[in-house]
Tab-separated table of C-alpha atoms and ligand atoms in Angstrom:
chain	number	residue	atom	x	y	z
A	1	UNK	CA	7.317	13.742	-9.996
A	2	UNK	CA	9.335	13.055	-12.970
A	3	UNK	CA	7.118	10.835	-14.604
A	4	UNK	CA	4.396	11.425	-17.216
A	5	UNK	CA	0.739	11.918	-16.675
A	6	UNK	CA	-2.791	11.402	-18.581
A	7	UNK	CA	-2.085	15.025	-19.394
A	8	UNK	CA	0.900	14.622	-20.893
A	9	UNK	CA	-0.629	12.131	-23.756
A	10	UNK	CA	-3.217	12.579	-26.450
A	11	UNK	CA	-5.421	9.467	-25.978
A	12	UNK	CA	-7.893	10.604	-29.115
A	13	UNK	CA	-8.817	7.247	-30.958
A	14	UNK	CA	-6.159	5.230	-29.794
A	15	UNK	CA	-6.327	1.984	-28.260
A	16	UNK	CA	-5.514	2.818	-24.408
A	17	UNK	CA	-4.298	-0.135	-22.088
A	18	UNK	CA	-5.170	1.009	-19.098
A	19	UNK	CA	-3.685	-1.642	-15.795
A	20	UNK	CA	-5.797	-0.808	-12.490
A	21	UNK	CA	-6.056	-2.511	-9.449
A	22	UNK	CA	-9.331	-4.223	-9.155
A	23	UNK	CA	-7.871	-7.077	-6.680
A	24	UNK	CA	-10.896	-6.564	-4.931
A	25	UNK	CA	-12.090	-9.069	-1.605
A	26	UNK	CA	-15.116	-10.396	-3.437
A	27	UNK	CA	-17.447	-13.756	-1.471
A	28	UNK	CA	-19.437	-15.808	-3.485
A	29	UNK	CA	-19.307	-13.729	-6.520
A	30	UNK	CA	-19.980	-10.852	-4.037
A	31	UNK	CA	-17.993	-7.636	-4.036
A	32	UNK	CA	-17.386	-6.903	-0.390
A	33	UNK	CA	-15.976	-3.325	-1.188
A	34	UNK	CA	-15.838	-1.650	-4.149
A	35	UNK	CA	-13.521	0.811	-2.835
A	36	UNK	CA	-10.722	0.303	-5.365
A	37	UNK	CA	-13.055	0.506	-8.140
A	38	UNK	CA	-14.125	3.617	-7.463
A	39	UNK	CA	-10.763	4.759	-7.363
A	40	UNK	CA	-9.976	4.032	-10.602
A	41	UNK	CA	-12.846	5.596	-11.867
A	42	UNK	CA	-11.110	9.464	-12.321
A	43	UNK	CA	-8.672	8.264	-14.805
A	44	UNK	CA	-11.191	5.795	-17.053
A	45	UNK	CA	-13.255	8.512	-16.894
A	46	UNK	CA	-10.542	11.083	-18.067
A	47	UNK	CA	-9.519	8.658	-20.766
A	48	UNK	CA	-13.315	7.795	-22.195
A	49	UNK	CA	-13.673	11.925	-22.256
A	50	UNK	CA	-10.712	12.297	-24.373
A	51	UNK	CA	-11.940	10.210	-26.849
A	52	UNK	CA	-9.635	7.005	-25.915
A	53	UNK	CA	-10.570	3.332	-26.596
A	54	UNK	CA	-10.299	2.132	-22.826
A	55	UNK	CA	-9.057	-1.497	-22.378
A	56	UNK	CA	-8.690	-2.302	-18.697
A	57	UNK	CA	-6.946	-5.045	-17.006
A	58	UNK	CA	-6.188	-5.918	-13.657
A	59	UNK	CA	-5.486	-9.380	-11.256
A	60	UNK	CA	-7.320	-10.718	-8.543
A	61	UNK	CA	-5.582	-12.763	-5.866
A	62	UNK	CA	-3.581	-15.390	-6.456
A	63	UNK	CA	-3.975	-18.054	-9.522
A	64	UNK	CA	-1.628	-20.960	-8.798
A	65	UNK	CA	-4.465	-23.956	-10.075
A	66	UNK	CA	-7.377	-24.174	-12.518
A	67	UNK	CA	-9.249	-24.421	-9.204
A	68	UNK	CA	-8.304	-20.641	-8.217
A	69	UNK	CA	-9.938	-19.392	-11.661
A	70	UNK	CA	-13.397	-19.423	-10.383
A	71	UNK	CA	-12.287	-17.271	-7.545
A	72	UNK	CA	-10.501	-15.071	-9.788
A	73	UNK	CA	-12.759	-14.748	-12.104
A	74	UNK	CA	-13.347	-10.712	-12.883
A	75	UNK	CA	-16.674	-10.885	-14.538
A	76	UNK	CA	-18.240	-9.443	-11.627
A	77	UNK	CA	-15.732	-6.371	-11.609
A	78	UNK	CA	-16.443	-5.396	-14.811
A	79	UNK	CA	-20.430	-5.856	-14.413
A	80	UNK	CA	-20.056	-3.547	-11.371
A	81	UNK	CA	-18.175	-1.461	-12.836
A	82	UNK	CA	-20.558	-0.855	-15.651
A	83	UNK	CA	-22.993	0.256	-13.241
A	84	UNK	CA	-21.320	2.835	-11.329
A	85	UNK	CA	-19.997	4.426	-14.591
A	86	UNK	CA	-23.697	4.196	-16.525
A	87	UNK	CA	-21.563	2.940	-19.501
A	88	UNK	CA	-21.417	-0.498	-21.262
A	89	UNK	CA	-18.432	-2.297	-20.017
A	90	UNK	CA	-17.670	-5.331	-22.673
A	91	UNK	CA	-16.213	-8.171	-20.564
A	92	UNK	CA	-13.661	-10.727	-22.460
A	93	UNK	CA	-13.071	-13.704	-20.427
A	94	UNK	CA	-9.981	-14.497	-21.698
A	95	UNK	CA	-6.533	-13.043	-21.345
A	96	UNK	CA	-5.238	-13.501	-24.948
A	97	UNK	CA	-6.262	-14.644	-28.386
A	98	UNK	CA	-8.441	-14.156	-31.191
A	99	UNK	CA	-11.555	-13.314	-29.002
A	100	UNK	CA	-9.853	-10.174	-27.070
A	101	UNK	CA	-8.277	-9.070	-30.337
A	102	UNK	CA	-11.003	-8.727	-32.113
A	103	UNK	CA	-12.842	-7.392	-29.395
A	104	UNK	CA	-10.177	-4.991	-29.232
A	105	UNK	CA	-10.071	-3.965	-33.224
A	106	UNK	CA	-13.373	-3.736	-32.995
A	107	UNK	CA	-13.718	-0.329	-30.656
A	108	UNK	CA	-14.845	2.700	-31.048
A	109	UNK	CA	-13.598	5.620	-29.354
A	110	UNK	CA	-14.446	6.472	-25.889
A	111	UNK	CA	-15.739	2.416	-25.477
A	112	UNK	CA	-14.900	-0.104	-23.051
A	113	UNK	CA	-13.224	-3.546	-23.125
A	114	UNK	CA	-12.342	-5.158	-19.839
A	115	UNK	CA	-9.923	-8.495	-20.272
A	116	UNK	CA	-10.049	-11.334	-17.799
A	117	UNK	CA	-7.606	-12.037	-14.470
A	118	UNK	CA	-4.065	-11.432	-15.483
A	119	UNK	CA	-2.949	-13.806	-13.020
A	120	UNK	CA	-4.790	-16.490	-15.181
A	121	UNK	CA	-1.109	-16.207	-17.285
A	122	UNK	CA	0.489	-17.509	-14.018
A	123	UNK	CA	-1.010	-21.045	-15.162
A	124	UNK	CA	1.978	-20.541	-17.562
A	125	UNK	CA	5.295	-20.874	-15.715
A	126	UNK	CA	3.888	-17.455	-13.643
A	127	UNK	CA	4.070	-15.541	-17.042
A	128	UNK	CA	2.313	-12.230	-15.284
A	129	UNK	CA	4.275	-12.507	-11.857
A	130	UNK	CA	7.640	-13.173	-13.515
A	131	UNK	CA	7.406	-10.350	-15.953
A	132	UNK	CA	7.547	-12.925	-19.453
A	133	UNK	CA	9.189	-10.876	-22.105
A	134	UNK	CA	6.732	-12.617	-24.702
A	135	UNK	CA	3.582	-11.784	-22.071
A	136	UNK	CA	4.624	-8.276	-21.796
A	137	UNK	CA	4.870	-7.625	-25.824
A	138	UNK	CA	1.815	-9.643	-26.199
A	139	UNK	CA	-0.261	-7.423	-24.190
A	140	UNK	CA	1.594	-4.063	-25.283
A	141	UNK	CA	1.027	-5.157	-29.152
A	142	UNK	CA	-2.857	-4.683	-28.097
A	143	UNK	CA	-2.437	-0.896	-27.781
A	144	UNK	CA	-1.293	2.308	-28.585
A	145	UNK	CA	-0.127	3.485	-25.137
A	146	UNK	CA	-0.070	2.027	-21.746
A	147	UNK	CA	-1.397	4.313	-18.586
A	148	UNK	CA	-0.400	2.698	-15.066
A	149	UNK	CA	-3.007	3.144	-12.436
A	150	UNK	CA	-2.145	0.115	-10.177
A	151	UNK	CA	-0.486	1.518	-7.296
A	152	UNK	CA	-0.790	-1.746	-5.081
A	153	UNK	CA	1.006	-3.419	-7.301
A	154	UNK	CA	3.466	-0.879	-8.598
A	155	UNK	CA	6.618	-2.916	-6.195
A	156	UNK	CA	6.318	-5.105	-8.673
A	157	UNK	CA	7.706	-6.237	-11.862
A	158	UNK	CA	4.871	-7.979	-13.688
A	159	UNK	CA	4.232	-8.297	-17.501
A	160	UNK	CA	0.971	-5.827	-16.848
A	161	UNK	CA	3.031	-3.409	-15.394
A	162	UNK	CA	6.704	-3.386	-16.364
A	163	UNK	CA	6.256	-5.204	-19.195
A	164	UNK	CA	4.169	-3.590	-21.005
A	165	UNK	CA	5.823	-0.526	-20.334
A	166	UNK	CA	9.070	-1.766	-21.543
A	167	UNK	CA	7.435	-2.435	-24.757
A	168	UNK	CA	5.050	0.754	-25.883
A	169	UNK	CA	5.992	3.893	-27.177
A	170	UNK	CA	4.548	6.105	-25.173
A	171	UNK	CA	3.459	5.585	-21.083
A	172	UNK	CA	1.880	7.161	-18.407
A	173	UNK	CA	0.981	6.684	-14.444
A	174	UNK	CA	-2.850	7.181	-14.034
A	175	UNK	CA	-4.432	9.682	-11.525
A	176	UNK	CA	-4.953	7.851	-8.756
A	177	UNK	CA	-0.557	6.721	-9.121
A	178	UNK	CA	-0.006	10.355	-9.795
A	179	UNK	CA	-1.632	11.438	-6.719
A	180	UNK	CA	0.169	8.477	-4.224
A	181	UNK	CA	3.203	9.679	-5.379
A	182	UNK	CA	2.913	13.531	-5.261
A	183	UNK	CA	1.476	12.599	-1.458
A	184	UNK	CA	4.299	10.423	-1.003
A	185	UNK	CA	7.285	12.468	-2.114
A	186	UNK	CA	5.908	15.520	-0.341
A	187	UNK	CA	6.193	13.352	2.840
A	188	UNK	CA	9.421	11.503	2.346
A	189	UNK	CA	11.121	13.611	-0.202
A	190	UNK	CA	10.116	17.090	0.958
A	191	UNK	CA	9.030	16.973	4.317
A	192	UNK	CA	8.361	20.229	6.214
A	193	UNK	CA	10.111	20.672	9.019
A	194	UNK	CA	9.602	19.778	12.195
A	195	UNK	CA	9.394	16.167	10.353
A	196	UNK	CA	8.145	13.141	13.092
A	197	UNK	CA	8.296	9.229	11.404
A	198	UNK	CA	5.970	6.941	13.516
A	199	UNK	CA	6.921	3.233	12.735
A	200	UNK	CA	5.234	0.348	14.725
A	201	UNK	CA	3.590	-2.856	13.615
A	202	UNK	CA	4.948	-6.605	14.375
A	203	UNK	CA	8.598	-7.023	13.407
A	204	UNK	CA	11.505	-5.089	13.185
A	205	UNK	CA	12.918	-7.554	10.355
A	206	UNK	CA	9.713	-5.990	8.172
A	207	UNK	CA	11.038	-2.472	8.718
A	208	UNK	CA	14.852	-2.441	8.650
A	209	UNK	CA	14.971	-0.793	5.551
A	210	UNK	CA	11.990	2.004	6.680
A	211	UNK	CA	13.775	2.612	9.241
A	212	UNK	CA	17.454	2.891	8.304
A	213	UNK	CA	15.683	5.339	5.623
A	214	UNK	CA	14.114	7.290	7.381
A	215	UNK	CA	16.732	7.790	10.095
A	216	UNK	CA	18.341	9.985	7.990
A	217	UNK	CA	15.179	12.080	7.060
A	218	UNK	CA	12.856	12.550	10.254
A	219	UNK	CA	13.640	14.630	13.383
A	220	UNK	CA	12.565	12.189	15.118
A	221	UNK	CA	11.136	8.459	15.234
A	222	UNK	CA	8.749	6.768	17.508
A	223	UNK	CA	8.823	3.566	17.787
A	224	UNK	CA	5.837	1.047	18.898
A	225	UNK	CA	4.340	-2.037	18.293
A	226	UNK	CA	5.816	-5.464	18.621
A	227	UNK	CA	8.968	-4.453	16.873
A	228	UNK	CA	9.778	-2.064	20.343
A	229	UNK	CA	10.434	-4.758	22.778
A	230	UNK	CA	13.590	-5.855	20.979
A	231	UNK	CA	14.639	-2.448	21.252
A	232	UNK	CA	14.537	-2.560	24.897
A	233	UNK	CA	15.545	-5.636	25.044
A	234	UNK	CA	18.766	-4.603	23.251
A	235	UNK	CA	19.005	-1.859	26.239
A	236	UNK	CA	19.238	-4.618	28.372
A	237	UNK	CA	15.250	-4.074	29.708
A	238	UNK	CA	13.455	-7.037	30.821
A	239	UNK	CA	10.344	-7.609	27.741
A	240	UNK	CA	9.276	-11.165	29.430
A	241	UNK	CA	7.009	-12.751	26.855
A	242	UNK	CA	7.059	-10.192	24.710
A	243	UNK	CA	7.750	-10.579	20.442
A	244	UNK	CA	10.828	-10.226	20.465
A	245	UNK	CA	13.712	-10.945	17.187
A	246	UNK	CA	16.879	-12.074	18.956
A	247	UNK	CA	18.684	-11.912	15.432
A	248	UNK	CA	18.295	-8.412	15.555
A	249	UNK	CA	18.929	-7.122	18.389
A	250	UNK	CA	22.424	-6.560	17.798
A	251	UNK	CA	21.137	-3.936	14.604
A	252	UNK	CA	18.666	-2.249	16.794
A	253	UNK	CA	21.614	-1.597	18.951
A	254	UNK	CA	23.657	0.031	16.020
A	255	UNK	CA	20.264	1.931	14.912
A	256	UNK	CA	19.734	3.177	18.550
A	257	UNK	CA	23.730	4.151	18.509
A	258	UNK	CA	23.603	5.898	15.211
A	259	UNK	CA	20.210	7.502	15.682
A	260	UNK	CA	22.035	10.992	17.629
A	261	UNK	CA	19.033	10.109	20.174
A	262	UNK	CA	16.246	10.815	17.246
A	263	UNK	CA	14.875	7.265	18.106
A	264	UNK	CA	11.970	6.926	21.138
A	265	UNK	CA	10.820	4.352	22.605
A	266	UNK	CA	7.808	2.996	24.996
A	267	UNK	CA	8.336	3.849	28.650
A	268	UNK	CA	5.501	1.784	30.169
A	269	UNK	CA	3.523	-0.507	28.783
A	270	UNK	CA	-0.010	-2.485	28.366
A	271	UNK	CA	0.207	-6.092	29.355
A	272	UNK	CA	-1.266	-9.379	28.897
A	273	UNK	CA	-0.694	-12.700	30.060
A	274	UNK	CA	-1.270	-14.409	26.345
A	275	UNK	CA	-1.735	-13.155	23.469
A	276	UNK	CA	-5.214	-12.182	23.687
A	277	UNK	CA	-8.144	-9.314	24.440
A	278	UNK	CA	-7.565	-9.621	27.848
A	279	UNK	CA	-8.075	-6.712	30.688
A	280	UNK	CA	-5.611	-4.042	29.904
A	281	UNK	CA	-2.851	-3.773	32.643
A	282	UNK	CA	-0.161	-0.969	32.708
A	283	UNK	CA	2.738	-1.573	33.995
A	284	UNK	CA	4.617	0.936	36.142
A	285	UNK	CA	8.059	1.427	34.446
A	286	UNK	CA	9.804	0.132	31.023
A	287	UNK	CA	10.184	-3.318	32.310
A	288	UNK	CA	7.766	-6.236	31.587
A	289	UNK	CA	7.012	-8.393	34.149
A	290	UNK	CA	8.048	-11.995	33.552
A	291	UNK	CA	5.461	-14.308	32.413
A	292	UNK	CA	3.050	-11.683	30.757
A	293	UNK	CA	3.431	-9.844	27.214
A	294	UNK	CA	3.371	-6.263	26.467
A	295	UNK	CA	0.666	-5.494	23.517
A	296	UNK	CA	0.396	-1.897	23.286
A	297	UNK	CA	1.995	1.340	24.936
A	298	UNK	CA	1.249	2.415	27.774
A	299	UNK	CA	-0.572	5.755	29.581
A	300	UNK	CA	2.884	7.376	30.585
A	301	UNK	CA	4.717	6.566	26.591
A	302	UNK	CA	1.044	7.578	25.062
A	303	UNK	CA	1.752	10.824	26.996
A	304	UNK	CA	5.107	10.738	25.783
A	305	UNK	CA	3.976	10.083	22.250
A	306	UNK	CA	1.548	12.994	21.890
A	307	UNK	CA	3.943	15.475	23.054
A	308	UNK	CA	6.514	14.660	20.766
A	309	UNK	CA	4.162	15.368	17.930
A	310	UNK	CA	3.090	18.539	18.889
A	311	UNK	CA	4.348	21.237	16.597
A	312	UNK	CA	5.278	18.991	14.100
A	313	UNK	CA	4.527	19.659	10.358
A	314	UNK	CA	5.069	16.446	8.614
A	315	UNK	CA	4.264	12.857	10.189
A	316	UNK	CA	4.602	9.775	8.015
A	317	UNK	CA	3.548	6.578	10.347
A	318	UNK	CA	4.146	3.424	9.491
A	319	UNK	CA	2.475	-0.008	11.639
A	320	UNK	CA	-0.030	-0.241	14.707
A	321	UNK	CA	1.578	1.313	18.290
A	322	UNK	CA	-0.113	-2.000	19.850
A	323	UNK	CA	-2.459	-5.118	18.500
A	324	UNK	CA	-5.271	-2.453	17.517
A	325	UNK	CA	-6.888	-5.514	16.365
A	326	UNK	CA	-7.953	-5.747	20.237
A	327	UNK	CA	-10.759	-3.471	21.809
A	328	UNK	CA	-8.568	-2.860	24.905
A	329	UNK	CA	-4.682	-2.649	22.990
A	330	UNK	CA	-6.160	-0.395	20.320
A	331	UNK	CA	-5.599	2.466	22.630
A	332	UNK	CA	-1.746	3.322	21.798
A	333	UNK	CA	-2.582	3.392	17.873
A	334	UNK	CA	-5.870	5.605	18.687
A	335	UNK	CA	-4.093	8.150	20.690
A	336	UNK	CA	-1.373	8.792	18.610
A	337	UNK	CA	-3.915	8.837	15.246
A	338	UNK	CA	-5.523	11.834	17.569
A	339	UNK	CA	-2.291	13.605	18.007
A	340	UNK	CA	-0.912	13.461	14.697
A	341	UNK	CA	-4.622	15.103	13.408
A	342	UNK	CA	-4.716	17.506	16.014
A	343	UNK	CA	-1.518	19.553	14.940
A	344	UNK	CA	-2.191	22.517	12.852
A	345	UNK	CA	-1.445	22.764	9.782
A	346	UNK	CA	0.135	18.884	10.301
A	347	UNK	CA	0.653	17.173	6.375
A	348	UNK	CA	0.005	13.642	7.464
A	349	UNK	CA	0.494	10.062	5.841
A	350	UNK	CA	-0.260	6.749	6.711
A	351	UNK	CA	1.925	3.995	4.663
A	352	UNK	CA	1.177	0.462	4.867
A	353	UNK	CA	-1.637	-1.988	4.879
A	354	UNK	CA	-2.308	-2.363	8.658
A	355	UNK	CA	-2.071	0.447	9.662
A	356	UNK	CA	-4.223	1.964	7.196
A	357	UNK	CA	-6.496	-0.399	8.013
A	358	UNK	CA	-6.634	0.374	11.343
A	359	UNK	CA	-6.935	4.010	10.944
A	360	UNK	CA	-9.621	3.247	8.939
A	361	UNK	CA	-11.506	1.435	11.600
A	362	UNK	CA	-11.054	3.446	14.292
A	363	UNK	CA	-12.406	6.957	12.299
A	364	UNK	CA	-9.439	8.462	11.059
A	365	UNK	CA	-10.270	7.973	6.663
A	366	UNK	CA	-10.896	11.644	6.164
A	367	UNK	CA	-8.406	13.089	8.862
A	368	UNK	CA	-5.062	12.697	7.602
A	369	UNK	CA	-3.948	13.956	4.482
A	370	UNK	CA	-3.423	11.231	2.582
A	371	UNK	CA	-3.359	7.688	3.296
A	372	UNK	CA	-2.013	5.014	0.829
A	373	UNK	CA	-4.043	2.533	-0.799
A	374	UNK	CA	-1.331	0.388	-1.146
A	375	UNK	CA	0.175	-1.402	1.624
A	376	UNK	CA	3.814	-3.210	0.021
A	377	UNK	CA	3.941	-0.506	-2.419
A	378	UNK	CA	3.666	2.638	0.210
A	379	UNK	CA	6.260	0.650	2.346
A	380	UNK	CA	8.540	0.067	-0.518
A	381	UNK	CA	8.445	3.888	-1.146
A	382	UNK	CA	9.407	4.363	2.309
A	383	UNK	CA	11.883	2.334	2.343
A	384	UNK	CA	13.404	4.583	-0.316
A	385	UNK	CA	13.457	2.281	-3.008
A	386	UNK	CA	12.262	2.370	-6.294
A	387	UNK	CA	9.181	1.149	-7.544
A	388	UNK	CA	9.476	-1.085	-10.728
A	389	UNK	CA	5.958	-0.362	-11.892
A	390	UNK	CA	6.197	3.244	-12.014
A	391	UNK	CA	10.041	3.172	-13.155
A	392	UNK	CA	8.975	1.635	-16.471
A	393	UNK	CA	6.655	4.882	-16.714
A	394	UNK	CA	8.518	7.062	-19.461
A	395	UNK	CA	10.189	10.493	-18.276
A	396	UNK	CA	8.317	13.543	-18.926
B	401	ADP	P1	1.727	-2.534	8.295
B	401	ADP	O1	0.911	-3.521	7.484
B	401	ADP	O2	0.968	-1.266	8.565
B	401	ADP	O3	3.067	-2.304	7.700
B	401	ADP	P2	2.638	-4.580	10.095
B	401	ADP	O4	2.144	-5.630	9.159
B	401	ADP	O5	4.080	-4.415	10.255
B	401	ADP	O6	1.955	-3.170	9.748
B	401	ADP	O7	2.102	-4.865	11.557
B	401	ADP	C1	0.750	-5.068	11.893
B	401	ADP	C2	0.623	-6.133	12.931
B	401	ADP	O8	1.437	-5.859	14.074
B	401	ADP	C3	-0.783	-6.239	13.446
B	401	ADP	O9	-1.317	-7.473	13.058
B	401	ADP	C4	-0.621	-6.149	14.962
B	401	ADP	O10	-1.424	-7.085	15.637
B	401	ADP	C5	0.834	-6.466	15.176
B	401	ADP	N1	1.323	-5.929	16.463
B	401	ADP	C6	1.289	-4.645	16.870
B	401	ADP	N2	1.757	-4.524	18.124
B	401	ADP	C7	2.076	-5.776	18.536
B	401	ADP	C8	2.583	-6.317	19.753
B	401	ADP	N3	2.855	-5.531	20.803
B	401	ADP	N4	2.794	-7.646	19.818
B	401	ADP	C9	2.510	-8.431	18.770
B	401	ADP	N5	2.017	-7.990	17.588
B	401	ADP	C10	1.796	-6.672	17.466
B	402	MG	MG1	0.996	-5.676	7.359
């Protein structure tokens, strides 16, 4: 990791602008999980210990109408906050002016100032989302330097991220961003050899890029989810009502031509006749019987599945095997979440926001070793790409 860290800056009485992700699911002023709060905490804590004046900023869904402001409103984010770090947290409700700047002047070291919604700027031709050159210098004339912690937002070029950035003298990515990327580039960048790539979920459109990637990387690729059955449809296999992407099968045939026979795919199947929590039916071979859909793998490719892995020393997985959603298609994604645990000495990452969801659910939090918090971001970094947000970081 090339870029610089809280360690790498002196934070001692200068005004720190410090962009986390709080976009937190919160219900009638109710914070439903606090999860992403807490992991900011390591670097605001780091920051208020080296003597930094903490101003933290963050957005919360989407603000396309005054009507989405009440919704958005962060007040309860920084009141929570407040209590889980036993410090005063002083909320501004506004995301500019005279009010936040004095607020601002007005610190002492080691205090706390929390601004409101950044999305609120969106109310202005999208000001935050398109990354306004005025918005950006605005905000980065508030501080002294500007630490990144926002990971889930980090594919994106916003004013709060990039912006700012492009207009401070000195930058940094937070701990939490430090430690996504260190687990991230040890999976993708460095992988350990045997290296097996798990990609699943609903369409292969989503993943062209993750795959094409990581076709050159991984020794080997399983594929499940929806996204398989226009594989083997593009082997000529019957997927009846399967999802299926006729526009691509023509590039999962070049991927399954190109792939030196890395690529594997279901070789049975669990059916239903709609798309719903019915009984779970195997079928006996690769085909799918006409008039019923296949939503997750089946006993003989879960087999299949776990074998492959065995041995294997780096597994980055990428989308659901089956609709884990279900109680009786959760079965493909829970098997394979077993094997990929079960290998010794296995480093193990989980990109993407399904199927960290589902690993979630099903028991799996503290079993792999690191699993992203942020779902576009993680699959942006697997698709080899850069991400804007941490790009704008300065170099070490
Ligand atoms: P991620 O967010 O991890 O990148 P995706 O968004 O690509 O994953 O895919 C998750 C979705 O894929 C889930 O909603 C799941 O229901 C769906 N899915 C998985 N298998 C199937 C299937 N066989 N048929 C239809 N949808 C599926
Ligand atoms: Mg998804």
């Amino acid at each position: 990791m090339n870029k610089k860290t809280i360690k790498d800056l002196d934070f001692k009485g200068k005004k720190v602008l410090l962009r986390v992700d709080f976009n937190v699911p919160i219900k009638d002023g109710v914070i439903q999980s606090d999860k992403r709060i807490t992991a900011a905490m390591p670097t605001i804590k780091e920051v208020v210990k080296a003597g930094g004046k903490v101003i933290l900023f963050s957005h919360l869904g989407r603000i396309k109408e005054e009507a989405d402001k009440a919704k958005g409103d962060l007040a309860p984010v920084a009141k929570h906050l407040a209590k889980l770090l036993g410090q005063e947290v002083k909320f501004v409700n506004a995301t500019k002016g005279k009010e936040l700047e004095d607020a601002i002047n007005s610190m002492k070291e080691k205090e706390i100032v929390m601004f409101q919604n950044t999305r609120y700027e969106d109310l202005n031709n999208k000001a935050e989302s398109k990354n306004s050159p005025e918005l950006g210098k605005y905000w980065a004339s508030l501080g002294d330097v500007f630490v990144n912690d926002a990971f889930g937002t980090a594919h994106r070029a916003h004013a709060s991220n990039v912006g700012i950035a492009s207009n401070i003298k000195e930058s940094a990515v937070g701990l939490l961003v430090q430690n996504e990327l260190e687990m991230l580039g040890k999976g993708l960048d460095k992988p350990v050899k045997p290296f097996v790539a798990i990609i699943g979920g609903a369409k292969v459109s989503d993943k062209i890029a993750v795959i094409e990637n990581l076709l050159t990387k991984a020794d080997k690729i399983l594929i499940g989810g929806g996204m398989a059955y226009t594989f083997l449809k593009a082997q000529g296999h019957a997927v009846g009502n399967s999802l299926v992407e006729d526009d691509y099968i023509d590039l999962a045939k070049k991927f399954l031509a190109e792939s030196n026979g890395k690529i594997l795919l279901p070789i049975d199947h669990a059916i239903a006749s709609t798309y719903a929590d019915e009984d779970r039916k195997v079928t006996d071979g690769i085909d799918i019987p006409e008039g019923t859909m296949a939503l997750d793998l089946g006993d003989k490719s879960i087999k299949m599945y776990e074998e492959s892995l065995t041995g294997s020393k780096t597994v980055v997985w990428n989308g659901p095997m089956g609709v884990a959603e279900f109680e009786n298609f959760k079965q493909g994604t829970e098997s394979v979440a077993k094997a990929i645990v079960k290998q010794p000495g296995v480093f193990s990452v989980i990109g993407g926001g399904d199927s960290a969801a589902a690993a979630i659910k099903l028991g799996f939090e503290d079993k792999f070793t690191h699993i992203s918090t942020g779902g576009g971001a993680s699959l942006t970094y697997m698709e080899g790409k850069v991400l804007p947000g941490i790009e704008a970081i300065q170099n070490k």
